[in-house]
Short mmCIF file of C-alpha atoms and ligand atoms in Angstrom, two decimals:
data_model
loop_
_atom_site.label_atom_id
_atom_site.label_comp_id
_atom_site.label_asym_id
_atom_site.label_seq_id
_atom_site.Cartn_x
_atom_site.Cartn_y
_atom_site.Cartn_z
CA MET A 336 84.06 19.09 104.75
CA LEU A 337 81.85 15.83 106.24
CA ALA A 338 79.77 14.54 103.74
CA ASN A 339 76.60 15.30 105.60
CA ARG A 340 77.62 18.82 106.00
CA ARG A 341 77.61 19.01 102.47
CA VAL A 342 74.37 17.57 101.93
CA LEU A 343 72.47 19.17 104.89
CA SER A 344 73.63 22.74 103.78
CA ALA A 345 71.63 22.13 100.58
CA LYS A 346 67.79 22.56 100.68
CA ARG A 347 66.63 21.26 97.36
CA ILE A 348 68.56 18.18 96.49
CA VAL A 349 68.41 15.99 93.34
CA ILE A 350 69.59 12.37 94.21
CA LYS A 351 70.51 10.26 91.04
CA VAL A 352 70.91 6.50 91.09
CA GLY A 353 71.62 4.14 88.36
CA SER A 354 70.63 0.86 87.09
CA SER A 355 72.97 -1.53 88.52
CA SER A 356 72.59 0.37 92.02
CA ILE A 357 69.08 -1.05 92.11
CA THR A 358 68.64 -4.09 89.97
CA GLY A 359 69.89 -7.28 89.88
CA GLY A 360 71.91 -8.59 93.28
CA ASN A 361 71.27 -4.87 94.24
CA GLU A 362 67.32 -4.73 94.64
CA HIS A 363 67.83 -4.21 98.35
CA ASN A 364 69.42 -0.71 97.78
CA LEU A 365 66.25 0.78 96.67
CA ASP A 366 64.87 0.92 100.27
CA LYS A 367 68.01 2.57 101.58
CA ILE A 368 67.96 5.15 99.04
CA VAL A 369 64.10 5.77 99.66
CA ASP A 370 64.74 5.90 103.45
CA PHE A 371 67.59 8.65 102.49
CA ALA A 372 65.01 10.70 100.35
CA VAL A 373 62.14 10.64 103.24
CA GLU A 374 64.81 11.51 105.98
CA LEU A 375 65.58 14.66 104.14
CA LEU A 376 61.91 15.34 103.49
CA GLY A 377 61.36 14.84 107.33
CA LEU A 378 64.50 17.52 107.65
CA ASP A 379 62.62 19.95 105.63
CA ARG A 380 64.45 19.43 102.47
CA GLU A 381 62.98 19.46 99.26
CA VAL A 382 64.05 15.97 97.24
CA ILE A 383 63.77 15.12 93.37
CA LEU A 384 64.74 11.20 92.87
CA VAL A 385 66.19 10.67 89.41
CA SER A 386 66.25 6.70 88.93
CA SER A 387 67.57 4.46 86.13
CA GLY A 388 66.49 0.77 86.39
CA ALA A 389 63.57 0.42 83.72
CA ILE A 390 65.60 -1.59 80.96
CA ALA A 391 67.56 -3.78 83.57
CA THR A 392 64.38 -4.54 85.62
CA ALA A 393 62.21 -6.06 82.63
CA ALA A 394 65.03 -7.48 80.80
CA PRO A 395 64.72 -10.85 83.01
CA LEU A 396 61.05 -10.54 82.59
CA ILE A 397 61.24 -11.26 79.15
CA GLY A 398 63.70 -14.05 79.41
CA LEU A 399 66.69 -11.36 78.24
CA THR A 400 70.19 -11.89 79.38
CA ALA A 401 72.26 -9.74 77.80
CA LYS A 402 71.49 -5.95 76.94
CA ALA A 403 69.36 -5.40 74.00
CA GLU A 404 70.91 -3.84 71.07
CA ASP A 405 68.52 -2.43 69.17
CA LEU A 406 65.66 0.26 69.82
CA PRO A 407 62.57 -0.96 69.59
CA THR A 408 63.28 -3.61 72.11
CA SER A 409 65.19 -1.27 74.50
CA GLN A 410 61.75 0.96 73.92
CA ALA A 411 59.79 -2.23 74.87
CA LEU A 412 61.98 -2.88 77.85
CA ALA A 413 61.69 0.53 79.38
CA SER A 414 58.01 0.40 78.98
CA ILE A 415 57.66 -3.05 80.53
CA GLY A 416 60.28 -1.79 83.58
CA GLN A 417 59.08 1.38 84.51
CA ALA A 418 55.87 0.26 85.71
CA ARG A 419 57.82 -2.57 87.66
CA LEU A 420 60.26 0.06 88.86
CA MET A 421 57.81 2.52 89.98
CA GLY A 422 55.59 -0.43 91.79
CA ARG A 423 59.06 -1.02 93.60
CA TYR A 424 59.18 2.74 94.82
CA GLU A 425 55.37 2.47 95.61
CA ARG A 426 55.90 0.02 97.73
CA SER A 427 58.86 0.89 99.37
CA LEU A 428 57.92 4.77 100.05
CA SER A 429 54.31 3.19 101.66
CA ARG A 430 56.77 1.87 104.41
CA HIS A 431 56.73 5.75 105.59
CA ASP A 432 53.21 6.28 104.43
CA LYS A 433 54.62 8.47 101.16
CA ILE A 434 53.96 8.19 97.50
CA PRO A 435 55.83 8.86 94.33
CA GLY A 436 55.00 10.69 91.25
CA GLN A 437 56.33 9.98 88.09
CA LEU A 438 57.84 12.30 85.38
CA LEU A 439 58.90 10.47 82.17
CA LEU A 440 61.10 13.24 80.37
CA THR A 441 63.15 13.31 76.70
CA VAL A 442 65.72 15.76 76.06
CA ASP A 443 62.85 17.69 73.75
CA ASN A 444 60.99 18.22 76.97
CA LEU A 445 63.68 20.01 78.59
CA THR A 446 65.23 22.22 76.00
CA GLU A 447 61.56 23.55 74.92
CA GLU A 448 60.19 26.26 76.76
CA VAL A 449 56.78 25.42 76.97
CA THR A 450 57.38 21.78 77.87
CA SER A 451 59.86 22.52 80.36
CA SER A 452 57.96 24.76 82.27
CA ASN A 453 55.05 22.21 82.44
CA ALA A 454 57.72 19.91 83.69
CA LEU A 455 58.60 22.48 86.27
CA ARG A 456 55.48 23.34 87.54
CA ALA A 457 54.26 19.70 88.07
CA LEU A 458 57.51 19.18 90.08
CA GLU A 459 56.81 22.11 92.31
CA ARG A 460 53.59 21.13 92.80
CA LEU A 461 54.54 17.41 93.94
CA ILE A 462 57.34 18.91 96.10
CA GLU A 463 54.75 21.13 97.54
CA ILE A 464 52.45 18.18 98.49
CA GLY A 465 55.16 16.20 99.89
CA VAL A 466 55.40 13.53 97.11
CA LEU A 467 58.39 12.32 96.02
CA PRO A 468 59.19 12.99 92.29
CA ILE A 469 60.68 9.95 90.81
CA ILE A 470 61.85 10.79 87.00
CA ASN A 471 63.52 8.86 84.45
CA GLU A 472 64.04 9.25 80.86
CA ASN A 473 61.08 8.76 78.24
CA ASP A 474 62.90 6.00 76.39
CA SER A 475 59.73 4.44 75.09
CA VAL A 476 59.47 7.52 72.94
CA ALA A 477 62.42 8.59 72.64
CA THR A 478 64.81 7.81 69.27
CA GLN A 479 68.33 7.28 69.75
CA GLU A 480 69.14 10.69 68.37
CA ILE A 481 66.92 12.91 70.70
CA ARG A 482 68.30 10.48 74.01
CA PHE A 483 70.05 12.01 76.95
CA GLY A 484 71.05 8.04 76.76
CA ASP A 485 72.48 8.38 80.28
CA ASN A 486 70.34 9.55 83.28
CA ASP A 487 73.44 11.28 84.61
CA GLN A 488 73.19 14.16 82.28
CA LEU A 489 69.10 14.01 82.30
CA ALA A 490 69.60 14.53 86.45
CA ALA A 491 71.99 17.42 85.96
CA ARG A 492 69.70 18.99 83.50
CA VAL A 493 66.80 18.58 86.01
CA SER A 494 68.91 20.09 88.42
CA ILE A 495 69.10 23.16 86.35
CA LEU A 496 65.35 23.06 85.71
CA ALA A 497 64.59 22.82 89.22
CA LYS A 498 67.26 25.14 90.43
CA ALA A 499 68.47 22.76 92.87
CA ASP A 500 71.26 23.42 95.40
CA LEU A 501 72.76 19.86 95.35
CA LEU A 502 72.94 17.01 93.18
CA ILE A 503 73.94 13.54 94.62
CA LEU A 504 75.38 11.08 91.98
CA LEU A 505 75.17 7.95 93.27
CA SER A 506 77.71 5.12 91.71
CA ASP A 507 79.31 1.98 92.01
CA VAL A 508 82.68 3.54 92.81
CA ASP A 509 82.98 5.97 96.25
CA SER A 510 84.65 8.98 94.59
CA LEU A 511 86.56 10.20 91.42
CA TYR A 512 89.76 8.73 91.08
CA THR A 513 93.14 9.81 88.97
CA LYS A 514 92.68 6.55 86.99
CA PRO A 515 90.32 3.56 87.26
CA PRO A 516 90.26 2.36 91.08
CA THR A 517 91.10 -0.99 90.15
CA GLU A 518 94.28 0.04 88.79
CA PRO A 519 97.56 0.37 90.95
CA GLY A 520 98.41 3.87 91.83
CA ALA A 521 94.86 5.53 91.68
CA GLU A 522 94.44 8.38 93.93
CA ARG A 523 91.34 9.44 95.43
CA ILE A 524 90.23 12.97 94.40
CA ALA A 525 87.93 14.71 97.17
CA LEU A 526 87.72 18.12 96.06
CA VAL A 527 87.12 19.21 92.28
CA LYS A 528 87.59 23.15 92.32
CA PHE A 529 85.08 24.55 89.42
CA GLY A 530 87.17 24.68 86.14
CA GLU A 531 89.64 22.77 87.66
CA ASP A 532 91.71 20.85 84.85
CA LEU A 533 90.84 17.24 84.61
CA SER A 534 92.30 16.47 81.80
CA GLY A 535 95.16 14.23 83.34
CA ILE A 536 93.02 11.80 84.88
CA GLU A 537 91.92 8.71 83.13
CA VAL A 538 88.28 7.84 83.35
CA SER A 539 86.41 4.72 81.69
CA GLY A 540 83.13 5.23 79.76
CA THR A 541 81.81 2.20 80.34
CA SER A 542 80.10 0.51 83.66
CA THR A 543 79.27 -2.96 84.32
CA GLY A 544 75.79 -4.49 83.43
CA TYR A 545 72.95 -2.21 81.99
CA GLY A 546 74.02 1.30 83.55
CA THR A 547 75.30 3.64 80.15
CA GLY A 548 77.23 5.61 83.03
CA GLY A 549 80.81 5.54 84.16
CA ALA A 550 82.92 7.90 85.45
CA LEU A 551 83.12 9.77 81.92
CA THR A 552 79.31 10.59 82.14
CA LYS A 553 79.60 11.37 85.92
CA LEU A 554 82.16 13.88 84.97
CA ALA A 555 80.16 14.96 82.34
CA ALA A 556 77.08 15.68 84.42
CA ALA A 557 79.03 17.45 86.96
CA LYS A 558 80.34 20.03 84.91
CA THR A 559 76.60 20.73 83.55
CA ALA A 560 75.25 20.97 86.83
CA THR A 561 78.44 23.17 88.37
CA ALA A 562 78.33 25.34 85.35
CA ALA A 563 75.11 26.48 86.60
CA GLY A 564 75.81 27.03 90.10
CA ILE A 565 74.91 23.52 91.13
CA SER A 566 77.12 21.61 93.98
CA VAL A 567 77.85 17.74 93.06
CA LEU A 568 78.45 14.98 95.54
CA LEU A 569 79.72 11.82 94.11
CA THR A 570 79.64 8.57 96.09
CA GLU A 571 78.93 5.02 96.26
CA THR A 572 75.22 4.12 96.73
CA ASP A 573 76.23 1.59 99.66
CA ASN A 574 77.26 5.08 101.32
CA VAL A 575 73.50 6.29 101.10
CA THR A 576 72.77 5.35 104.90
CA LYS A 577 75.82 8.22 105.98
CA LEU A 578 75.04 10.91 103.83
CA SER A 579 72.74 12.52 106.64
CA ASN A 580 74.59 12.05 109.83
CA SER A 581 78.13 11.09 109.04
CA ASP A 582 81.15 10.92 106.72
CA CYS A 583 82.03 9.04 104.06
CA ASN A 584 84.37 9.08 100.96
CA HIS A 585 82.99 11.38 98.39
CA THR A 586 84.22 13.79 95.64
CA TYR A 587 82.82 17.15 95.70
CA PHE A 588 82.68 19.34 92.87
CA GLU A 589 82.49 23.10 93.56
CA PRO A 590 79.86 24.96 91.64
CA ALA A 591 80.74 28.17 89.80
CA SER A 592 79.93 31.05 92.16
N1 LIG B 69 66.59 5.49 81.34
C1 LIG B 69 67.28 3.77 81.18
C2 LIG B 69 66.32 3.19 82.21
O1 LIG B 69 65.74 3.19 82.93
C3 LIG B 69 68.94 4.15 81.74
C4 LIG B 69 69.48 5.03 81.27
C5 LIG B 69 70.80 5.03 82.02
O2 LIG B 69 71.52 3.87 82.42
O3 LIG B 69 71.55 6.07 82.43
O4 LIG B 69 66.82 2.02 82.35
#
């Protein structure tokens, strides 16, 4: 099925974008993601954005050139960068007379009944009033042990909380491959059936720059979401301009029925 057909057959859509897609040399992508989200809103879809990028945004502001290894520095960077990141989203959305609402969540917030239902209530109201909810992990208060660690998993859990129909994982790579796509013989996988055995494929757990993702965390997130009945579409951030109106390389993970 064409990518746009898959997207438009969903009513409630969670879009996840990683740090490397919207920071550094890829800052220009943020407007494209916002344009896509706003377009979906105009088509009467409900949209939640899960965005990384706080730490990567902050690092150059305090002169860091490599990823911080220690927790306090990461927490500080998240605190600095989150405000900056939301400022960028706010300016981008203002081109469409829209505003964002920020939700910072931890694992605990989503596993405890009271806080998860509080978060859901806020989300539902933001959606109702036409605001774009933008979620990130609350890295400044989370310790290593209670962190999602990667926003792919956070996005899957948010999709479950919000009972989304579709989770779109925007990545550096346009699809899932049988082995890292830079290696000879790597084949693109267009469709993953629910429960399909993927043990034969070779995935890398790392990604470039500040992201903590890579194919491994995308697969884990797809597994979490599809098990809860949510479809997952994985594609490259560059393809975001095609997702509402045409086809592009992607991997579709069928949900459990
Ligand atoms: N939440 C982190 C940030 O905004 C990134 C986590 C991830 O890379 O998935 O910088």
